[in-house]
CSV table of C-alpha atoms in Angstrom, one decimal:
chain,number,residue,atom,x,y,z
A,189,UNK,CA,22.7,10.2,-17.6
A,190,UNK,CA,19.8,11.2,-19.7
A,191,UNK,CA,17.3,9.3,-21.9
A,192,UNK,CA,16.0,10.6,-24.5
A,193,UNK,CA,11.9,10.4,-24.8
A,194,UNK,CA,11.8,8.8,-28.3
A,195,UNK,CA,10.0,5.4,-28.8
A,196,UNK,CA,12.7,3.7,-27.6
A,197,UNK,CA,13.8,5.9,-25.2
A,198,UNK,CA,10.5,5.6,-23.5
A,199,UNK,CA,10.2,1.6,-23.8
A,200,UNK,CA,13.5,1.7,-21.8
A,201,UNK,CA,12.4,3.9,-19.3
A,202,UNK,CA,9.1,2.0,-18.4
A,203,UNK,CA,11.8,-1.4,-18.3
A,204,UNK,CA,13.8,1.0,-15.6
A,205,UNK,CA,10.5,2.2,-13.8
A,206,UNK,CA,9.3,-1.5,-13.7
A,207,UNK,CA,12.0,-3.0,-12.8
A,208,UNK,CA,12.5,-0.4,-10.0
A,209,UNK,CA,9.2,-0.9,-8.6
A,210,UNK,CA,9.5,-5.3,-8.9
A,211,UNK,CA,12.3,-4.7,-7.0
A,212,UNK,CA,10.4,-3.1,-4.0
A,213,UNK,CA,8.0,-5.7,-4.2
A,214,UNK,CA,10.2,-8.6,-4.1
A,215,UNK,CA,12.6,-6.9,-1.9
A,216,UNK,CA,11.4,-7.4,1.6
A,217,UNK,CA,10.1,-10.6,1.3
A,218,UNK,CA,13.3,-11.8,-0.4
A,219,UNK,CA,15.5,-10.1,2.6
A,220,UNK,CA,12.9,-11.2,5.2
A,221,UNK,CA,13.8,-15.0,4.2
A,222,UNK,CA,17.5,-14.6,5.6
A,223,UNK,CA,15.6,-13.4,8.9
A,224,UNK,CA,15.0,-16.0,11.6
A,225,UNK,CA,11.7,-15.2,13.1
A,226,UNK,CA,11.8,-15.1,16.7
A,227,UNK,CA,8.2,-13.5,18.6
A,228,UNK,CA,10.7,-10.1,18.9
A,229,UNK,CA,10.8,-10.4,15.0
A,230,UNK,CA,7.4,-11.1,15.0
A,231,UNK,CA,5.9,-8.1,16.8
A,232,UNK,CA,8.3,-5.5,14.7
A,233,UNK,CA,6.6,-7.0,11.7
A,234,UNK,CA,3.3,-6.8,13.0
A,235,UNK,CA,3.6,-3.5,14.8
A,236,UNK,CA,5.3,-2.0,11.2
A,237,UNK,CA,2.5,-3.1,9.3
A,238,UNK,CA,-0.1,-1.0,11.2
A,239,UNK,CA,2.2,1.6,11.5
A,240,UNK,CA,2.6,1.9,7.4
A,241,UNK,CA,-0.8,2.8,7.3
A,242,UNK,CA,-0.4,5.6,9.8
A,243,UNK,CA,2.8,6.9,8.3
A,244,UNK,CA,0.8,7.5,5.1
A,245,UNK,CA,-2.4,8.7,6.4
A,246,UNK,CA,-0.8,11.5,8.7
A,247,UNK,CA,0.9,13.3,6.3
A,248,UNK,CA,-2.0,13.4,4.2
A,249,UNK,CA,-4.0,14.9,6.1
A,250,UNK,CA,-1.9,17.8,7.1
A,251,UNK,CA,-1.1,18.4,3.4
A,252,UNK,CA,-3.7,18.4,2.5
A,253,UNK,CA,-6.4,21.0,2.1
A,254,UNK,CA,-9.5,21.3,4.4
A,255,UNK,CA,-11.2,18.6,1.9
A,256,UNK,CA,-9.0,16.4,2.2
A,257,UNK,CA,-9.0,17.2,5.8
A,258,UNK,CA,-12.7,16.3,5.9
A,259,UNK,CA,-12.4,13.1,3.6
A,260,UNK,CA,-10.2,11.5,6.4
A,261,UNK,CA,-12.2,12.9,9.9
A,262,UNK,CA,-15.5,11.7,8.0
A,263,UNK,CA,-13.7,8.3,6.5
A,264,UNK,CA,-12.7,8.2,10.8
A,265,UNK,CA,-16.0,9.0,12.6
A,266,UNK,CA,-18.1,6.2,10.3
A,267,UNK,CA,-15.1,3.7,10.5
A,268,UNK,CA,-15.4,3.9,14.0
A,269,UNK,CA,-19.1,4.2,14.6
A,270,UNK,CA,-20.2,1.2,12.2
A,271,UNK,CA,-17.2,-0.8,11.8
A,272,UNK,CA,-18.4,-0.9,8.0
A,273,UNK,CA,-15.6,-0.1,5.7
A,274,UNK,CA,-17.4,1.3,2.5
A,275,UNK,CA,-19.9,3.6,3.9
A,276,UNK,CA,-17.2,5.6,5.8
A,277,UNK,CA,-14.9,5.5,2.7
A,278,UNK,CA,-17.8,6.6,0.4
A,279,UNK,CA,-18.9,9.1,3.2
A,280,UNK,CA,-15.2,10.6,3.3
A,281,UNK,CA,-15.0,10.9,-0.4
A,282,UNK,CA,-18.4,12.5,-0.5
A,283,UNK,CA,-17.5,15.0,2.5
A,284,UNK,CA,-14.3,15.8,-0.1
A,285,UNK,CA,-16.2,17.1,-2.4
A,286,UNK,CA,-18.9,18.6,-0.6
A,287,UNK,CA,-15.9,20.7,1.3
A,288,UNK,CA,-14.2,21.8,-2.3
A,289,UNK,CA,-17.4,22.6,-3.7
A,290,UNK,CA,-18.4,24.7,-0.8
A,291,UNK,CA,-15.5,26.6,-1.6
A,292,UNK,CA,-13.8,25.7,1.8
A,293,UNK,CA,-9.8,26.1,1.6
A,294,UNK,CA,-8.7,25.9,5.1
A,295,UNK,CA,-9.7,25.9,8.7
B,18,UNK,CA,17.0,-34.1,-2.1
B,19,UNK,CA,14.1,-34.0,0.5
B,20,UNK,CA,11.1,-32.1,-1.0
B,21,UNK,CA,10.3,-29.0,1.0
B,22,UNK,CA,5.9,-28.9,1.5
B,23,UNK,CA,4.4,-25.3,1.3
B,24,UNK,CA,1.3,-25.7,3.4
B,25,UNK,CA,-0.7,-22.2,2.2
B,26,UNK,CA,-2.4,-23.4,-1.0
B,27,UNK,CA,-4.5,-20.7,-2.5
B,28,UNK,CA,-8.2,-21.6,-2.9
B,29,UNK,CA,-9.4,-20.5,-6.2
B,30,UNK,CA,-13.0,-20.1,-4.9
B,31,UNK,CA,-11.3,-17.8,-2.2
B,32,UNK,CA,-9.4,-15.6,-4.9
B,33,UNK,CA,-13.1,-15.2,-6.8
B,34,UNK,CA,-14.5,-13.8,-3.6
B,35,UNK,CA,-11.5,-11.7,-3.0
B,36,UNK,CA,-12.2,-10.3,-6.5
B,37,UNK,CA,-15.7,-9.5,-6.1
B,38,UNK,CA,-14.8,-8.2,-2.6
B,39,UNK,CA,-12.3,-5.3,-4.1
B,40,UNK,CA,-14.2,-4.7,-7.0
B,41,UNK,CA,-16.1,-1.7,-5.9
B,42,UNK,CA,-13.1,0.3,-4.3
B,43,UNK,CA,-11.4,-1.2,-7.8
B,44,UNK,CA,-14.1,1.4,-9.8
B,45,UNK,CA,-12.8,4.4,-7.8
B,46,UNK,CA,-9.1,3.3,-9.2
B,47,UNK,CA,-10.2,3.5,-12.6
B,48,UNK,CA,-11.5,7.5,-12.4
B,49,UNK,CA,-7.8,7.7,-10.4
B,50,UNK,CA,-6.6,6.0,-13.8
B,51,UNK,CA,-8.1,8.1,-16.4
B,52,UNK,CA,-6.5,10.9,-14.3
B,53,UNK,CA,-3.1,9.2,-14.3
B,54,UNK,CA,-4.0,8.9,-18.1
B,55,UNK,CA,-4.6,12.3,-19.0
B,56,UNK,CA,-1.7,13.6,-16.9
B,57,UNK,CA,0.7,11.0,-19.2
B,58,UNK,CA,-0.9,12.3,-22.4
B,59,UNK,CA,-0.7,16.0,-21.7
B,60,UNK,CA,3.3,15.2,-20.9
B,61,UNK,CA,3.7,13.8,-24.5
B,62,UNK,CA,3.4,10.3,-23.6
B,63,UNK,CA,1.4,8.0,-26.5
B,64,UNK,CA,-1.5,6.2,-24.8
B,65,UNK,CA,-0.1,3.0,-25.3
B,66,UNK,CA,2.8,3.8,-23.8
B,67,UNK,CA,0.9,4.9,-20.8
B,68,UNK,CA,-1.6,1.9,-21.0
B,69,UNK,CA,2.3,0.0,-21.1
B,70,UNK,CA,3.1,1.8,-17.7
B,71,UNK,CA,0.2,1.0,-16.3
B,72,UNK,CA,-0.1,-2.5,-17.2
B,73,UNK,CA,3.8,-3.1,-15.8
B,74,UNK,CA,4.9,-0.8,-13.6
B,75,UNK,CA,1.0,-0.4,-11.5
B,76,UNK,CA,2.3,1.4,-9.0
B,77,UNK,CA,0.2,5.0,-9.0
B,78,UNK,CA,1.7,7.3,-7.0
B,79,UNK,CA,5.3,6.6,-8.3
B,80,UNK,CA,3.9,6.9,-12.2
B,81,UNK,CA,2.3,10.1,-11.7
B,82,UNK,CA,6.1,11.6,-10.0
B,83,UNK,CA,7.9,10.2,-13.3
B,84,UNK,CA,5.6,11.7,-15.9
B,85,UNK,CA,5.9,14.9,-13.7
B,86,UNK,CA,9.5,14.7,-14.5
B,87,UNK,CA,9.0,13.9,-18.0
B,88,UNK,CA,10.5,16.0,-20.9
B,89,UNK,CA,12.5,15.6,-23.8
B,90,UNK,CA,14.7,14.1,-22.3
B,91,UNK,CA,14.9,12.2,-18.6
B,92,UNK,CA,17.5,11.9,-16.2
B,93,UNK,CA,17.5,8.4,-15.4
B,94,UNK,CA,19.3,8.7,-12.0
B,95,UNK,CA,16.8,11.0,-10.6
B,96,UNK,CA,14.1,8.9,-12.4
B,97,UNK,CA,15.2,5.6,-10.4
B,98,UNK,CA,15.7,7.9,-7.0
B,99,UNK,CA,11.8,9.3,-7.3
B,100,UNK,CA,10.2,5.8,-8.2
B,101,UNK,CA,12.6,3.6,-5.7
B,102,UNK,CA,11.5,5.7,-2.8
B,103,UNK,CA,7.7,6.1,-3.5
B,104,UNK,CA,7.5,2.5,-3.9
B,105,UNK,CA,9.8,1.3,-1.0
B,106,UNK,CA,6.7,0.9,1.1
B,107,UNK,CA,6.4,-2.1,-0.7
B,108,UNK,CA,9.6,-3.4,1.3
B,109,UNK,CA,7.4,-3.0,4.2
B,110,UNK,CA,4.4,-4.2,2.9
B,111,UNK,CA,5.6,-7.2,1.1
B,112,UNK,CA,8.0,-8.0,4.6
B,113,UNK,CA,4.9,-7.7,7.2
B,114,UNK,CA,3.4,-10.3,4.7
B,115,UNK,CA,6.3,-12.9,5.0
B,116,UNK,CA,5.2,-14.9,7.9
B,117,UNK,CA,2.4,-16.3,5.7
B,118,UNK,CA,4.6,-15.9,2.2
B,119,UNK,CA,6.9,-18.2,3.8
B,120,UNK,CA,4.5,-21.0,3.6
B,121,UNK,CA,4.3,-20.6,0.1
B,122,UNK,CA,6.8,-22.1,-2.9
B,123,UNK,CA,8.9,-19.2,-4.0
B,124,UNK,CA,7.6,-19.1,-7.5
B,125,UNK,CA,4.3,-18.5,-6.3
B,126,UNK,CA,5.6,-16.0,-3.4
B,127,UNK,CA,7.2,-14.1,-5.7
B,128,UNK,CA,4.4,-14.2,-8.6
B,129,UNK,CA,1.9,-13.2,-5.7
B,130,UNK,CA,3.9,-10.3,-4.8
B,131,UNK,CA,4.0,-8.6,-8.5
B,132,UNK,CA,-0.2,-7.9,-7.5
B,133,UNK,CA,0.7,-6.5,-4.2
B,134,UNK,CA,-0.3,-2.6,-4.1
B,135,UNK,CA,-1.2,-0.9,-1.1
B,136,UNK,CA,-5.5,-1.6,-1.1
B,137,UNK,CA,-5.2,-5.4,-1.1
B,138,UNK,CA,-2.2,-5.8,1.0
B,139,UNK,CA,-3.7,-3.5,3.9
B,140,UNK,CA,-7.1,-6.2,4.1
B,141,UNK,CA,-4.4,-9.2,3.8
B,142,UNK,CA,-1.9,-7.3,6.9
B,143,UNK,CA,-5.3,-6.1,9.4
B,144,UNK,CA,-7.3,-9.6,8.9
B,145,UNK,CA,-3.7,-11.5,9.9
B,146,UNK,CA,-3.5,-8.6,12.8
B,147,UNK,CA,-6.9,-10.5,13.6
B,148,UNK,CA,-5.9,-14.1,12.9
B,149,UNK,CA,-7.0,-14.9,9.7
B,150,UNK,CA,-4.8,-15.5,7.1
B,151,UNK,CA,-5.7,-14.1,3.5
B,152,UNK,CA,-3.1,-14.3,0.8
B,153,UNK,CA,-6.5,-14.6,-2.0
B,154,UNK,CA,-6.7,-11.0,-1.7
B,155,UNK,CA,-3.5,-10.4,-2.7
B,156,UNK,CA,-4.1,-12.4,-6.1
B,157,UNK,CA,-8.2,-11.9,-6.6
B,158,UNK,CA,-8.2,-8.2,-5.3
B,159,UNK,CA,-4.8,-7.2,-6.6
B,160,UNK,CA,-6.1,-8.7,-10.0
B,161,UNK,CA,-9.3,-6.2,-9.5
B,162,UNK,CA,-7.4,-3.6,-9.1
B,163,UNK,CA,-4.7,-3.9,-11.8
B,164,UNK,CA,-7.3,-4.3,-14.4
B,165,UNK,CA,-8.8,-1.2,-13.6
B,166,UNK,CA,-5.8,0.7,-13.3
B,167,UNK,CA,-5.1,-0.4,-16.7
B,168,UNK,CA,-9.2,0.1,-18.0
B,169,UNK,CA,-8.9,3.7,-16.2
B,170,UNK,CA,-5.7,4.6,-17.6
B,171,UNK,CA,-7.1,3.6,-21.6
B,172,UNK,CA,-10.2,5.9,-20.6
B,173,UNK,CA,-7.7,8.6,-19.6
B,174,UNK,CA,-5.5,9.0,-22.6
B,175,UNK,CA,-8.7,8.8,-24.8
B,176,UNK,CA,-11.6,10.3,-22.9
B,177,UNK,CA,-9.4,12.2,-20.3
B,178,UNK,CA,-11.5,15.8,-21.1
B,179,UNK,CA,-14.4,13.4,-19.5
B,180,UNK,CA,-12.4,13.9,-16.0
B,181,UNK,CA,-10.6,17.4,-16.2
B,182,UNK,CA,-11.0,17.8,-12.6
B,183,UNK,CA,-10.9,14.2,-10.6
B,184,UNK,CA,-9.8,16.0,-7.0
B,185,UNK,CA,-13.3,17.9,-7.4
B,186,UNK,CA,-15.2,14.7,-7.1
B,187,UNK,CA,-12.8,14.3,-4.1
B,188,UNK,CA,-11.5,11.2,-5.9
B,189,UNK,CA,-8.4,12.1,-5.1
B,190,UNK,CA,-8.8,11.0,-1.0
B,191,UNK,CA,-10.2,7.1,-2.3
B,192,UNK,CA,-7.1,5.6,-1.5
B,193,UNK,CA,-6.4,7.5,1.5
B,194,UNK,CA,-9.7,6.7,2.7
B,195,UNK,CA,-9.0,3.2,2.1
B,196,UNK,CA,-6.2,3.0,4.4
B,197,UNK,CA,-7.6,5.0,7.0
B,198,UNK,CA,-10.7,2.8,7.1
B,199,UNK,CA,-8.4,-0.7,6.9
B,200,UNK,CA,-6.0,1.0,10.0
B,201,UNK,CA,-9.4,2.0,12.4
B,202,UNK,CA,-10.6,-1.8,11.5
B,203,UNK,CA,-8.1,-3.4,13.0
B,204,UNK,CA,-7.2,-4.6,16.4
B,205,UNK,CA,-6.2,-1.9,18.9
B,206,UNK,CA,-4.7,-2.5,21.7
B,207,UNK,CA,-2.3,0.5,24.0
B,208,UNK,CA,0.6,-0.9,22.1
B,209,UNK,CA,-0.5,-0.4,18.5
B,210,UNK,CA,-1.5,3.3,19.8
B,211,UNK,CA,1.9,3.8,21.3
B,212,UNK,CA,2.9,2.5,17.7
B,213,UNK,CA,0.6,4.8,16.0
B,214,UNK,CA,1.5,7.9,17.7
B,215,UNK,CA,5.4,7.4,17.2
B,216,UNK,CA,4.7,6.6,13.5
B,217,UNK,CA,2.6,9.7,13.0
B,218,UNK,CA,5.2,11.8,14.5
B,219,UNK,CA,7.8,10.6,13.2
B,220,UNK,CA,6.6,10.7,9.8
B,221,UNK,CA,5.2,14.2,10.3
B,222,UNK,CA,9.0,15.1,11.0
B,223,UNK,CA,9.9,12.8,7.9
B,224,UNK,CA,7.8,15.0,5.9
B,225,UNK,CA,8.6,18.3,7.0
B,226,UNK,CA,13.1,17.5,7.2
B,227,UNK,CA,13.8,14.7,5.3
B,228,UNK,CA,13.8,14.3,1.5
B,229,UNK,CA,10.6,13.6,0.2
B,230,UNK,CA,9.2,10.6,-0.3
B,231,UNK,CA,11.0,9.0,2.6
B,232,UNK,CA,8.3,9.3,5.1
B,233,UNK,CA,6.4,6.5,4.7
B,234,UNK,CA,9.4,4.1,5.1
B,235,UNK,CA,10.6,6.1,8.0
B,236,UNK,CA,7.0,6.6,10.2
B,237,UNK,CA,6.9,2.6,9.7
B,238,UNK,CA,10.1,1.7,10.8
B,239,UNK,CA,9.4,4.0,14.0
B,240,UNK,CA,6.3,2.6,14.4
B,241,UNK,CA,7.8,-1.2,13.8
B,242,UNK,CA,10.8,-0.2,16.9
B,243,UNK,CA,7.9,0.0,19.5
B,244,UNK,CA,6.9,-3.5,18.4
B,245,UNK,CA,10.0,-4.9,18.8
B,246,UNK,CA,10.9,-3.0,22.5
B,247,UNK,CA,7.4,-3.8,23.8
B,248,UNK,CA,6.0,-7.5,23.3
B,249,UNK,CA,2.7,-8.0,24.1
B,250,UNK,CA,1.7,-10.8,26.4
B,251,UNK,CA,-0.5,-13.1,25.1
B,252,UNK,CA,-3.4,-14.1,26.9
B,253,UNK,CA,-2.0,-17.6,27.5
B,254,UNK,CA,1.3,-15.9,28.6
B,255,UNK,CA,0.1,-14.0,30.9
B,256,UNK,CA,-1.0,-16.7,33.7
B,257,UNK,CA,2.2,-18.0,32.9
B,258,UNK,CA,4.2,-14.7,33.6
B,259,UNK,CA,2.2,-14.2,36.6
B,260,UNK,CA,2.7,-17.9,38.0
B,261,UNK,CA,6.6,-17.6,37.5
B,262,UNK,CA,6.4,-14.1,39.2
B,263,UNK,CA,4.5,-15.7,42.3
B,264,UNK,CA,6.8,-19.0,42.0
B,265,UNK,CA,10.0,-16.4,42.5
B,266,UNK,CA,9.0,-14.1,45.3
């Protein structure tokens, strides 16, 4: 099934995407309240969390190129160093483009 | 009928602060905006139908996939699969969020969530890792960050030529930068890095065999199984285990 891109076409199409996307959001916490929480419950939540971060991060950084790379190891070495969120993210972002201007592709 | 009490009532004061608090990562999501912007217009989009996306869909990632697929014509299957499994981390998200949602009336829960996007629901998930429970940054930050997504997008379709090349500035990393900085902030014990390391894998593997898009959701749900096979102790706990352990031998 096909839409076709004319105005209307492309209102409906932002209603799908949107309503798509509401959808996820609501999703979890909606099937989460037919879930007694027991400490097992508890820690799978609470493990998952952290573990969402990771399962974004990781594949980023070995699609990435080598600024990308960079952005993350320097984002990692400030992070850890001063415990000060903004400095290591504006560091990373920085060591991004420093890397791609450099002309830097890979390692 | 007995009246059901919510005890998380969201401070106002709190959400300001929360605001103010995201509002610098909140400029780097308006360059990633005008990118998201340009990309719509070049695909034959009309800003304010782009501006329209932004403003009610705000999910990033899974608008840039669907005006990648755009033509004259879309295949509305395909359409729903791309933007159902980008966003599913938000089944996550929104889930590891629940144990304080539930103290919340359903009609605000559920008005919360539409803000929730990944920046101000990692802070909310690593401060209650450490305790503190933070649902104002899901409604002040979340509001930070959808305004800008929606100011950055407007500066896109109309200045876009201003930002031909957003991965140069290295823009492109903010969010993952974000994330990484949130993940290293929090608590760490052996059993998060245990977690961590069966996440990464797992969604390494994700990446590399299954469909895309699918990693995220999978890496976390690896991750999530440790949690639920390995309890910690808590310090309390312990004297307790190790009483009953003395008591039975």
């Amino acid at each position: 099934m096909t839409i076709e891109t004319t105005n209307a076409g492309i209102l409906a199409l932002i209603a799908v995407m949107t309503l798509v996307t509401v959808v996820t959001r609501f999703g979890g916490v909606f099937l989460m309240s037919f879930v007694t929480i027991n400490p097992r419950i508890e820690s799978f939540i609470n493990t998952m969390a952290s573990s969402v971060l990771i399962a974004i991060i990781v594949p980023m950084a070995f699609s990435g190129d080598a600024g990308s790379l960079a952005a993350l190891v320097v984002t990692a070495v400030i992070m850890l160093a001063t415990k000060k969120p903004l400095p290591a993210i504006a560091a990373g972002i920085a060591a991004a483009g420093l890397v791609r201007y450099s002309g830097i592709t890979g390692f | 009928m007995t009246a059901t009490t919510y005890c998380y009532q969201l401070q106002p004061e709190k959400v300001r602060a929360e605001f103010f608090r995201l509002l610098p990562i909140s400029l780097f999501v308006v360059a990633f905006g005008a990118a998201f912007g340009l990309a719509a217009v070049q695909k034959g989009l009309e800003p304010l139908q782009a501006i329209l996306m932004s403003f009610t869909v705000f999910a990033g990632a899974s608008q840039f996939a669907a005006v990648d697929m755009w033509g004259s014509e879309v295949s509305l299957i395909p359409l729903i699969a791309v933007v159902f499994a980008i966003n599913s981390r938000h089944l996550l998200m929104g889930a590891s969020l629940y144990p304080m949602l539930r103290d919340m009336s359903p009609g605000r829960r559920y008005g919360l969530l539409l803000f929730l996007t990944d920046a101000n629901w990692a802070v909310s998930a690593q401060e209650y890792q450490s305790g503190k429970r933070n649902l104002e940054v899901i409604l002040g930050g979340g509001l930070a960050l959808w305004i800008a997504w929606i100011i950055g997008t407007w500066l896109g379709v109309y200045f876009g030529g201003l930002l031909q090349d957003p991965k140069s500035l290295g823009l492109d990393m903010v969010l993952g930068c974000f994330l990484l900085a949130m993940a290293l902030g929090g608590k760490k014990s052996p059993r998060t890095l245990v977690a961590w390391t069966v996440a990464a894998i797992s969604s390494l593997a994700a990446w590399k065999w299954l469909p895309p898009n699918t990693h995220v959701v999978v890496g976390a749900l690896a991750g999530g199984a440790i949690g639920f096979f390995w309890l910690e102790r808590k310090t309390g706990d312990e004297d307790k285990v190790s009483a009953e352990e003395e008591s039975s031998t």
